[in-house]
Short mmCIF file of C-alpha atoms and ligand atoms in Angstrom, two decimals:
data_model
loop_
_atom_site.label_atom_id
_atom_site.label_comp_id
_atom_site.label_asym_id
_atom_site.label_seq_id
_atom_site.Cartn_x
_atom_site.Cartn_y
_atom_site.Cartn_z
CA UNK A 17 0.00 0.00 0.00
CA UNK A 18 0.94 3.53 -0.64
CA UNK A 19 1.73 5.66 2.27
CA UNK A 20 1.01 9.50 1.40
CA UNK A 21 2.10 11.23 4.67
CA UNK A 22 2.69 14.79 5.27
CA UNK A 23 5.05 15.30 7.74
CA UNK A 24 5.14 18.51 9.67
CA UNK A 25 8.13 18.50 12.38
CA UNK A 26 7.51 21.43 14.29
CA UNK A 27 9.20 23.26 16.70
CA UNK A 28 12.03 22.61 19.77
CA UNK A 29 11.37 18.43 20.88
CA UNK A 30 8.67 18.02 18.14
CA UNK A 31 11.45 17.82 15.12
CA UNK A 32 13.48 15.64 17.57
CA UNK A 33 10.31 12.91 18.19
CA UNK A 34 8.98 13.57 14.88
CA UNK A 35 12.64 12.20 13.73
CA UNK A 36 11.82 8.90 15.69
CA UNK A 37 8.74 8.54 14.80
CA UNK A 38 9.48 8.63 11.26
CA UNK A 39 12.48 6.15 11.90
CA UNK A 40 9.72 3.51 12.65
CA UNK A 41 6.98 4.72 10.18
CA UNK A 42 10.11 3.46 7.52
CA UNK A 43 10.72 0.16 9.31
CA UNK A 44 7.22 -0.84 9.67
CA UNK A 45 6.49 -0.29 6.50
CA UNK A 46 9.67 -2.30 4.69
CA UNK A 47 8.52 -5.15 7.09
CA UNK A 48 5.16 -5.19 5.67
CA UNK A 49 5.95 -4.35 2.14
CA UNK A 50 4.24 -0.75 2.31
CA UNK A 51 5.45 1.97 0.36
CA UNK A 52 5.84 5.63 2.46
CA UNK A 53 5.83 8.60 0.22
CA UNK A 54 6.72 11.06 2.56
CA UNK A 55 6.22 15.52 2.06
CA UNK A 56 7.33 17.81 4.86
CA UNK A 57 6.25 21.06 5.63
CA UNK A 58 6.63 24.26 8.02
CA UNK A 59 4.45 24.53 11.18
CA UNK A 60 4.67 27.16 14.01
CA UNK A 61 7.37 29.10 15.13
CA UNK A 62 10.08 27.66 12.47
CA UNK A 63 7.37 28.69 9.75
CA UNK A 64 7.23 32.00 11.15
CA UNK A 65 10.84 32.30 11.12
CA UNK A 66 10.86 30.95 7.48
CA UNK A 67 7.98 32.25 6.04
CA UNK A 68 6.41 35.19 8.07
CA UNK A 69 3.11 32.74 9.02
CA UNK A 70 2.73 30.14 11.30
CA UNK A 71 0.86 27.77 8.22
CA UNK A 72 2.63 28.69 5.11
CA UNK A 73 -0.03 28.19 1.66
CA UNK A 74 2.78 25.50 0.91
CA UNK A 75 1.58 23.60 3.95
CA UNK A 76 -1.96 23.72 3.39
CA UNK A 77 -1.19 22.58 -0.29
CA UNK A 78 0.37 19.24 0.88
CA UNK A 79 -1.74 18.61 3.77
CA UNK A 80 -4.67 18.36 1.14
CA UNK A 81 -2.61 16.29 -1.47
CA UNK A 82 -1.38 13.63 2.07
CA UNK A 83 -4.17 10.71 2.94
CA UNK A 84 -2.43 11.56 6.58
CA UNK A 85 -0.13 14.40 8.14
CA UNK A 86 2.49 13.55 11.33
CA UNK A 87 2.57 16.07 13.26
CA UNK A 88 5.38 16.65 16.64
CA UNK A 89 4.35 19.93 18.49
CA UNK A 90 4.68 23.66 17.98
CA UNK A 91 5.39 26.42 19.88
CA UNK A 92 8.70 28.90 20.97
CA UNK A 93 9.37 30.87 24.00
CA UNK A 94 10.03 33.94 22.44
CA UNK A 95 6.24 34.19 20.67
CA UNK A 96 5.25 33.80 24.23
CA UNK A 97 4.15 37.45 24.54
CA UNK A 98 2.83 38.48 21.45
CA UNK A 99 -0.84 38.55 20.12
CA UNK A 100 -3.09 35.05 19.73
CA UNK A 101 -3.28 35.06 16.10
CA UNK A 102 0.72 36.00 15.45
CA UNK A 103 1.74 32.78 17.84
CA UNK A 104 2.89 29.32 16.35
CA UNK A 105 0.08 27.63 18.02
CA UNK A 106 -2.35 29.47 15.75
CA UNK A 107 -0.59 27.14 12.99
CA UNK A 108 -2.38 24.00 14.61
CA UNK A 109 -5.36 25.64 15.08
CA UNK A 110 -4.75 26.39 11.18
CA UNK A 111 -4.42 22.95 9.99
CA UNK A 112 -7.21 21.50 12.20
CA UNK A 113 -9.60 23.59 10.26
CA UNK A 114 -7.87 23.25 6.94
CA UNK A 115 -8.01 19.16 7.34
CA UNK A 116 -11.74 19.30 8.44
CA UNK A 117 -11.17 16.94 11.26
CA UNK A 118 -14.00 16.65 13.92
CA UNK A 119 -13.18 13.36 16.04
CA UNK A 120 -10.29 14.20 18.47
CA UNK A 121 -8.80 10.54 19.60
CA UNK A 122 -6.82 9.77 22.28
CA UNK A 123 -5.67 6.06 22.98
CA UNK A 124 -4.79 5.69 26.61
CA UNK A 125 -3.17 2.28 27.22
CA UNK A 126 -1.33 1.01 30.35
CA UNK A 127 2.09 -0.96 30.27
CA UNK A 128 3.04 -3.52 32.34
CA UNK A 129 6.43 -1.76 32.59
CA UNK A 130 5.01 1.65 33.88
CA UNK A 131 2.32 0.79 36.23
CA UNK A 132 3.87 2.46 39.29
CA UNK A 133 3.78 5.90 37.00
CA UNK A 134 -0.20 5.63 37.58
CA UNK A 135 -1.69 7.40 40.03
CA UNK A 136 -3.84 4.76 40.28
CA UNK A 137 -3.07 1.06 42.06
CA UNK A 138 -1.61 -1.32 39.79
CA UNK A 139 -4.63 -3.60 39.47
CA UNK A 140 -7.02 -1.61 38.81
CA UNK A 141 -5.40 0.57 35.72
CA UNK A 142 -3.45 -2.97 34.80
CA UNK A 143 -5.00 -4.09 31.38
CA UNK A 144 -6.54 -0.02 30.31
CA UNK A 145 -6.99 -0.06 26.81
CA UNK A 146 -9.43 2.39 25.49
CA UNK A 147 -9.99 5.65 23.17
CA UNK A 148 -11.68 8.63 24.00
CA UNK A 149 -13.32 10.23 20.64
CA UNK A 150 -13.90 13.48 21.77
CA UNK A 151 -15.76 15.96 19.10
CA UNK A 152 -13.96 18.97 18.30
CA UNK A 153 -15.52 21.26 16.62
CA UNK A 154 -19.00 22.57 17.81
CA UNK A 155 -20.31 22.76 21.71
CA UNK A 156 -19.77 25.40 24.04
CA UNK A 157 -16.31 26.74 22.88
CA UNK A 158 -17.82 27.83 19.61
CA UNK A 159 -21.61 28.69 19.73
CA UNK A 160 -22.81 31.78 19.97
CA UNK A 161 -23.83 33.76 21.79
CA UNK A 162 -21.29 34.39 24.03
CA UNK A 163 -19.50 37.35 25.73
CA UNK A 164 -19.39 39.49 29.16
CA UNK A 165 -21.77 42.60 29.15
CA UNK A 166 -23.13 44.95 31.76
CA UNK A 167 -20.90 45.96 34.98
CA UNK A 168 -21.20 46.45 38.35
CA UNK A 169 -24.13 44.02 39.74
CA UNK A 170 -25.22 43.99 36.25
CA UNK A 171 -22.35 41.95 34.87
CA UNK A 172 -23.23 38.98 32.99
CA UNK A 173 -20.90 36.30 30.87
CA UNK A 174 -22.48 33.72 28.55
CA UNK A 175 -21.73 30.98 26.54
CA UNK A 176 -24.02 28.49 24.49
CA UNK A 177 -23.85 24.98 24.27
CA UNK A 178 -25.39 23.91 20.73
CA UNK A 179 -25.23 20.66 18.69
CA UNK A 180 -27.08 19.94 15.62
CA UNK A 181 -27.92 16.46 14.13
CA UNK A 182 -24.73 15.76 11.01
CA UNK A 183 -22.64 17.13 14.17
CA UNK A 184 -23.75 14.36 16.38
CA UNK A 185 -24.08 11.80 13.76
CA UNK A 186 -20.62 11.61 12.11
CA UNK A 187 -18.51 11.93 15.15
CA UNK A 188 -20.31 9.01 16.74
CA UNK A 189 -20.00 7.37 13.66
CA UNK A 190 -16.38 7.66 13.54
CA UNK A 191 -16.30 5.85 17.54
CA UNK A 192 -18.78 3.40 16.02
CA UNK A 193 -16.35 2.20 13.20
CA UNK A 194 -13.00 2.35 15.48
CA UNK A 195 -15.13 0.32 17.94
CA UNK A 196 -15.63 -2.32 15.21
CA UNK A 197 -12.25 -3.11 14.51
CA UNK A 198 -11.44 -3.42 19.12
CA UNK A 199 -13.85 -5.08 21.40
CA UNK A 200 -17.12 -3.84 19.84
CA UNK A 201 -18.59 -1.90 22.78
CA UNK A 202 -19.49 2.28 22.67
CA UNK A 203 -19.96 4.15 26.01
CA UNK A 204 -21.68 7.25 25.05
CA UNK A 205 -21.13 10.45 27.90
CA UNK A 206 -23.55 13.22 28.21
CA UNK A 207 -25.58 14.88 30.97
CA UNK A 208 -29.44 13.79 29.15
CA UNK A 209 -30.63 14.18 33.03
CA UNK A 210 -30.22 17.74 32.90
CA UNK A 211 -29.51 19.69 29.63
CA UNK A 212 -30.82 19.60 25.94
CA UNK A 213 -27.97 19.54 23.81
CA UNK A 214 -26.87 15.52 25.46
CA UNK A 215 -30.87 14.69 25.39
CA UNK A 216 -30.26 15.40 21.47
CA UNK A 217 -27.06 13.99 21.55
CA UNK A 218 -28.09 10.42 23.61
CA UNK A 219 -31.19 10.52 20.58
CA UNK A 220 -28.85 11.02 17.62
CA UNK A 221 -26.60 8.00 19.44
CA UNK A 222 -29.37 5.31 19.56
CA UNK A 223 -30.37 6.10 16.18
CA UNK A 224 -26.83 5.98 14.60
CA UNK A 225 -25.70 2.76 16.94
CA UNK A 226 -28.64 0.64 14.56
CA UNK A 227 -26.11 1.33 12.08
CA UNK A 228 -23.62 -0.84 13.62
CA UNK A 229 -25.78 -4.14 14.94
CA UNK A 230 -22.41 -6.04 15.84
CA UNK A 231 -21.39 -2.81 18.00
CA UNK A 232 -22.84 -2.77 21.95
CA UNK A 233 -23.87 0.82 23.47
CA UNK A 234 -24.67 1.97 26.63
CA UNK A 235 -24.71 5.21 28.08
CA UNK A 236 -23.03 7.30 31.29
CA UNK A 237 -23.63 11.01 32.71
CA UNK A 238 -20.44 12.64 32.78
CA UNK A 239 -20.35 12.79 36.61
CA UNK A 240 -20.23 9.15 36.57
CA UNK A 241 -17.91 8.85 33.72
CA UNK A 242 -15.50 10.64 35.39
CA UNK A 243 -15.70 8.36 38.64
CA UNK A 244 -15.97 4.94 36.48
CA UNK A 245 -12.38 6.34 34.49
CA UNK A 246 -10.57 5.93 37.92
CA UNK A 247 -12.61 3.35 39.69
CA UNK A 248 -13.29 0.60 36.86
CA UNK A 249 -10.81 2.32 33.70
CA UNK A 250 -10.94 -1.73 32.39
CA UNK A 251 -14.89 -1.10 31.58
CA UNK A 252 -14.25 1.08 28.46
CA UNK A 253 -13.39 0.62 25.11
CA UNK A 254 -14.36 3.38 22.85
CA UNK A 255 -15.88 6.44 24.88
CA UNK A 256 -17.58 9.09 22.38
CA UNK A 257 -18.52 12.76 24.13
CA UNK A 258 -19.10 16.65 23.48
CA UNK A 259 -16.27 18.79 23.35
CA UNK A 260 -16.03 20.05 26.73
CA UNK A 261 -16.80 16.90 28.49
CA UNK A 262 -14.71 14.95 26.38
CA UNK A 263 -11.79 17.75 26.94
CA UNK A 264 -12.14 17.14 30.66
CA UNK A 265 -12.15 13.25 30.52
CA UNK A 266 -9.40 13.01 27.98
CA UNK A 267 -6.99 14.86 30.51
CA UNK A 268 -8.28 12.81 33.46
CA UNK A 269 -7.69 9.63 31.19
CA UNK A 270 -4.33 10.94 29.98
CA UNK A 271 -2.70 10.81 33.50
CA UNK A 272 -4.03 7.06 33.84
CA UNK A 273 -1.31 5.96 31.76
CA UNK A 274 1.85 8.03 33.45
CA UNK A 275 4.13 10.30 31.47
CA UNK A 276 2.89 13.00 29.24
CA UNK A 277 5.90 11.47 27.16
CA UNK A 278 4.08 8.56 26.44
CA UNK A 279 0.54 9.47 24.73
CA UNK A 280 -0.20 9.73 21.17
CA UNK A 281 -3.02 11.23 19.53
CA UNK A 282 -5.13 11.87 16.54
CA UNK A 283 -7.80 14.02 14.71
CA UNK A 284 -10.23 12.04 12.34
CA UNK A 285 -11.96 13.78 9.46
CA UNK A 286 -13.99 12.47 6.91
CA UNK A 287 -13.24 9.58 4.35
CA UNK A 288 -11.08 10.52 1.25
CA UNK A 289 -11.72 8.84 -2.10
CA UNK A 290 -8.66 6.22 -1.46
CA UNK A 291 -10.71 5.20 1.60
CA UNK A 292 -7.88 6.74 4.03
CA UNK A 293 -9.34 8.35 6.38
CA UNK A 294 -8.16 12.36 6.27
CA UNK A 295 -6.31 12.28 9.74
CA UNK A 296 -4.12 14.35 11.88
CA UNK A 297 -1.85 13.00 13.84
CA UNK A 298 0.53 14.06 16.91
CA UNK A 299 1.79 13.29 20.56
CA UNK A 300 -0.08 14.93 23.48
CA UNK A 301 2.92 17.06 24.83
CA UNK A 302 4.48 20.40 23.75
CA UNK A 303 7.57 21.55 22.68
CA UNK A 304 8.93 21.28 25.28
CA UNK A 305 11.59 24.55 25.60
CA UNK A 306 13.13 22.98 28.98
CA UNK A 307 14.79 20.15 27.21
CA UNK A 308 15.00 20.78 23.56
CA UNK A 309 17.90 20.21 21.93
CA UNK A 310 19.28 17.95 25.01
CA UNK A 311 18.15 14.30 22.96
CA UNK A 312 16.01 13.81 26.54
CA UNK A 313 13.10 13.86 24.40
CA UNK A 314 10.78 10.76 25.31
CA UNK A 315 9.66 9.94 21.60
CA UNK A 316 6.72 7.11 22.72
CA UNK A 317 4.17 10.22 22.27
CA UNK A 318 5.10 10.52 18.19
CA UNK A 319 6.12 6.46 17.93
CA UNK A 320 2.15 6.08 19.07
CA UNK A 321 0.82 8.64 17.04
CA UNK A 322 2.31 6.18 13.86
CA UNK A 323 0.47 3.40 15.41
CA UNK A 324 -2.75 5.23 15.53
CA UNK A 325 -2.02 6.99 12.05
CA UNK A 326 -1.83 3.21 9.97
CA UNK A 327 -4.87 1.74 12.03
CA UNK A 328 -7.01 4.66 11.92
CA UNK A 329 -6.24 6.47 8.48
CA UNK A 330 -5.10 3.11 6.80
CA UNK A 331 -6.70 0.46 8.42
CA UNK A 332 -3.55 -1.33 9.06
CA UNK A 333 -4.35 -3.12 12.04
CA UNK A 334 -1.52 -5.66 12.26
CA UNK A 335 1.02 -3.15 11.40
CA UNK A 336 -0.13 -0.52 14.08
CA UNK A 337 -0.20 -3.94 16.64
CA UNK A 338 3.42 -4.68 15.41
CA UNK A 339 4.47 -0.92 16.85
CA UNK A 340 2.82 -0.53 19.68
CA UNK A 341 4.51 -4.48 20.88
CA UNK A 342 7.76 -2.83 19.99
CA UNK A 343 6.77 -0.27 22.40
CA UNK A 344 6.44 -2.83 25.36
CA UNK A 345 9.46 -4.48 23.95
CA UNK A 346 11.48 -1.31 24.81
CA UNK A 347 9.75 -0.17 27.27
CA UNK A 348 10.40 -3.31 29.18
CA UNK A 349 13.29 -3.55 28.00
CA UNK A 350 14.36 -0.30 30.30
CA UNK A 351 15.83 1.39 27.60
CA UNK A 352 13.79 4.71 28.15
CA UNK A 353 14.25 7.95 28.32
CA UNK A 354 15.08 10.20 31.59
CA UNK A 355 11.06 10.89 32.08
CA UNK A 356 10.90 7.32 32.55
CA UNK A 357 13.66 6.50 34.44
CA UNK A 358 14.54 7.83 38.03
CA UNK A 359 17.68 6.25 38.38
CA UNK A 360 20.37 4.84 36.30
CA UNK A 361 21.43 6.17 32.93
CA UNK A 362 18.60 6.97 30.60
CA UNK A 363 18.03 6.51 26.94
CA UNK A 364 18.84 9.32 24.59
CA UNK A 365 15.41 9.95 21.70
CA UNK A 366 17.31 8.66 19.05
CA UNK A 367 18.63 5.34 20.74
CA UNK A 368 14.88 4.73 22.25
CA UNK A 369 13.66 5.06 18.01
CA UNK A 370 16.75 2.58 17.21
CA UNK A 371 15.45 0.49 19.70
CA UNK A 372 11.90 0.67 18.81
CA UNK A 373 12.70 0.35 14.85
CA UNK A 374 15.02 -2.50 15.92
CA UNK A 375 12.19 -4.39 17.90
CA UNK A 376 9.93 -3.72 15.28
P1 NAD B 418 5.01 20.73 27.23
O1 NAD B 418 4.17 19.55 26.98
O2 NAD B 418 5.87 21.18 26.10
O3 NAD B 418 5.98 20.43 28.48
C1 NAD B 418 5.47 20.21 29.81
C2 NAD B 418 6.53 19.46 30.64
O4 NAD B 418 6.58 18.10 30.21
C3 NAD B 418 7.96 20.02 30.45
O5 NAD B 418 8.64 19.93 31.67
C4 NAD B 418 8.58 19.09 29.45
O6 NAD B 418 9.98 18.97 29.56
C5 NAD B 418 7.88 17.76 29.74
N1 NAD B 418 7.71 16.98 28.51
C6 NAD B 418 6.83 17.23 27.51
N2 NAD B 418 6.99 16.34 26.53
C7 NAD B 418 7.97 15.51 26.91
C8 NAD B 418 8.60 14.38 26.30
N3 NAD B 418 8.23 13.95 25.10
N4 NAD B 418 9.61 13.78 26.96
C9 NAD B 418 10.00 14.21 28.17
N5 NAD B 418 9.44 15.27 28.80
C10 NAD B 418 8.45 15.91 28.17
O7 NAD B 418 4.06 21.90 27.70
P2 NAD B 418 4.42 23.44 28.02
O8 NAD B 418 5.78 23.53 28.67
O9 NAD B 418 3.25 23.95 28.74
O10 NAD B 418 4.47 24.17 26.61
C11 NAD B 418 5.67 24.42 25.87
C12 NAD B 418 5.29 24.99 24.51
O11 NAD B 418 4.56 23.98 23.76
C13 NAD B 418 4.35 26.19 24.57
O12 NAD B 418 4.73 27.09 23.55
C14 NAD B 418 2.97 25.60 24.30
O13 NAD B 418 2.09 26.54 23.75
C15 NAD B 418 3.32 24.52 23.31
N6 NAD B 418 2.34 23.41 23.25
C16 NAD B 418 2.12 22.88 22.04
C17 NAD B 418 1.29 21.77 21.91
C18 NAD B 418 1.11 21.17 20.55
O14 NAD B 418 1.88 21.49 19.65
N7 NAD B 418 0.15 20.27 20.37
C19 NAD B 418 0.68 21.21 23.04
C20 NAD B 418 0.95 21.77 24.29
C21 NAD B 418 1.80 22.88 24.39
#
């Protein structure tokens, strides 16, 4: 299979993991006879320095053309003070829209290797393996109206919460399919008891789950969501929510699995004609300005977000499986980065990639 993958690197650690994660993207693919045909582009503060713009036309123009773009993290210290829309991070919120992606996913899996780096005690978060599909684009942060008026006693802030149907429909679709190909069951999050927007929402839910007769649903308030991620995390396997509650969760499930080092994720779109889904994918952390340039980088984050990128845009099930054992290989293995290891010499990013490509 052709590969088409945009790669944008990014700024301080993200060009470093992005490096790793690419490392493996190549030696997955020889192993399974795939062919990559990789682009890369400028994103955040190194586009700015290149180009004047945080998302250069040129990297709009090959994120189109790519069935899937890599992404490793943006952001410099010295935009830090200067207006929203002149910052590198405005480049991500750039390529979000320009992809069209909808369905924010993040995998949270627990390793046998890092189980004390839970909060939580070993047996219950021993054996997580879930996704969080959390939609992205409509809810409270966007609709309208919203604003602080008045003063005094007077003052007032609002902010709406609105959904329509298609907005429902394809992002539960998208936690539908990704539950077909894992342990077939949906747990749906809203809060139907008490506001309108999750009574249309657990509606829309039902209806679309017909679609998918091999798929089991059921259905949680998001107060007891958040209580079931740390009591009974084993219970889900694809959890599908609103924006805001599905922001909150996916933090609260993030720390389940230990280092921010570790956790991949990735933005879903719609179908393209090749029958990739459009995708955008990326690790959860930063760029982290405290260690760039210092190979401390832990690259697991980016190696991931290649393992979700050829299940979820390619369908590549097997191949994505073959990564994320090499993961456990190394992790095990102890050759980890300093993030991941308290005592004794760690790991530098480029020998953990060797070692992960190596496994592979
Ligand atoms: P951060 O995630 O970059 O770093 C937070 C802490 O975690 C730091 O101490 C860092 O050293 C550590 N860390 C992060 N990733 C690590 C890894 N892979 N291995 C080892 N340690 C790691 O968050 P921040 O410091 O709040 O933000 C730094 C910059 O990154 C800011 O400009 C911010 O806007 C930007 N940012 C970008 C993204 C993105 O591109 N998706 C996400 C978050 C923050």
């Amino acid at each position: 299979m052709q590969l088409n993958i945009l790669i944008l690197p990014g700024d301080g650690i993200g060009a470093e993991v992005t490096r790793e994660a690419v490392k493996v993207l190549h030696k997955v693919a020889s192993k399974f006879h795939h062919e990559p045909v990789l682009s890369e582009g400028l994103l955040g503060g190194i586009a700015i320095h290149k180009t004047g713009t945080p998302l250069p036309q040129e990297t709009i123009d090959l994120a189109l053309k790519a069935d899937a773009t890599l992404m490793g993290a943006v952001g410099l210290p010295e935009f830090d003070n200067v207006a929203p829309d002149k910052r590198p991070e405005r480049g991500l919120l750039g390529i979000r829209k320009v992809l069209g992606v909808y369905a924010n996913l993040r995998p949270v899996r627990s390793y046998k290797a890092l189980l004390d780096s839970s909060p939580l005690k070993n047996a219950l978060v021993d054996g997580t393996d879930m996704i969080i599909v959390r939609e992205l684009t409509g809810g409270i942060y966007y609709g309208t109206p919203r604003g602080i008026e008045g003063s005094g006693a007077n003052e007032r802030a609002v902010n709406t919460m609105a959904y329509t149907r298609p907005e429902i429909e394809r992002v539960t679709r998208v936690a539908f399919h990704l539950a077909q190909n894992r342990r077939k069951k949906v747990t749906s999050v809203d809060k139907s008891n008490v506001i309108e927007t999750s009574q249309l929402w657990r509606k829309v839910v039902i209806e679309v789950a017909a679609e998918f007769p091999d798929v089991t649903l059921d259905h949680l308030l998001v107060d007891t969501a958040a209580m079931q991620l740390v009591l009974n995390p084993r219970r889900f396997d694809v959890l599908v929510t609103e924006n805001m509650f599905g922001d909150i969760l996916s933090d609260e499930g993030a720390v389940l699995a230990g280092s921010i080092g570790m956790l991949p994720s990735a933005s879903i779109g719609d179908k393209k004609p090749s029958g990739a889904w459009v995708g955008l994918y990326e690790p959860v952390h930063g760029s982290a300005p405290d260690i760039a340039g210092q190979s401390k980088a832990n690259p697991f984050g980016a190696i991931g977000s290649v393992a979700a990128m050829l299940e979820y845009s390619f369908g590549l099930k097997d191949e994505a499986a073959a990564v994320n054992r090499a993961v456990e290989t190394v992790l095990n293995s102890g050759r980890v980065t300093a993030d991941l290891k308290p005592s004794g010499k760690p790991a530098t990013t480029s020998e953990v990639g060797d070692a992960v490509a190596e496994a592979i």
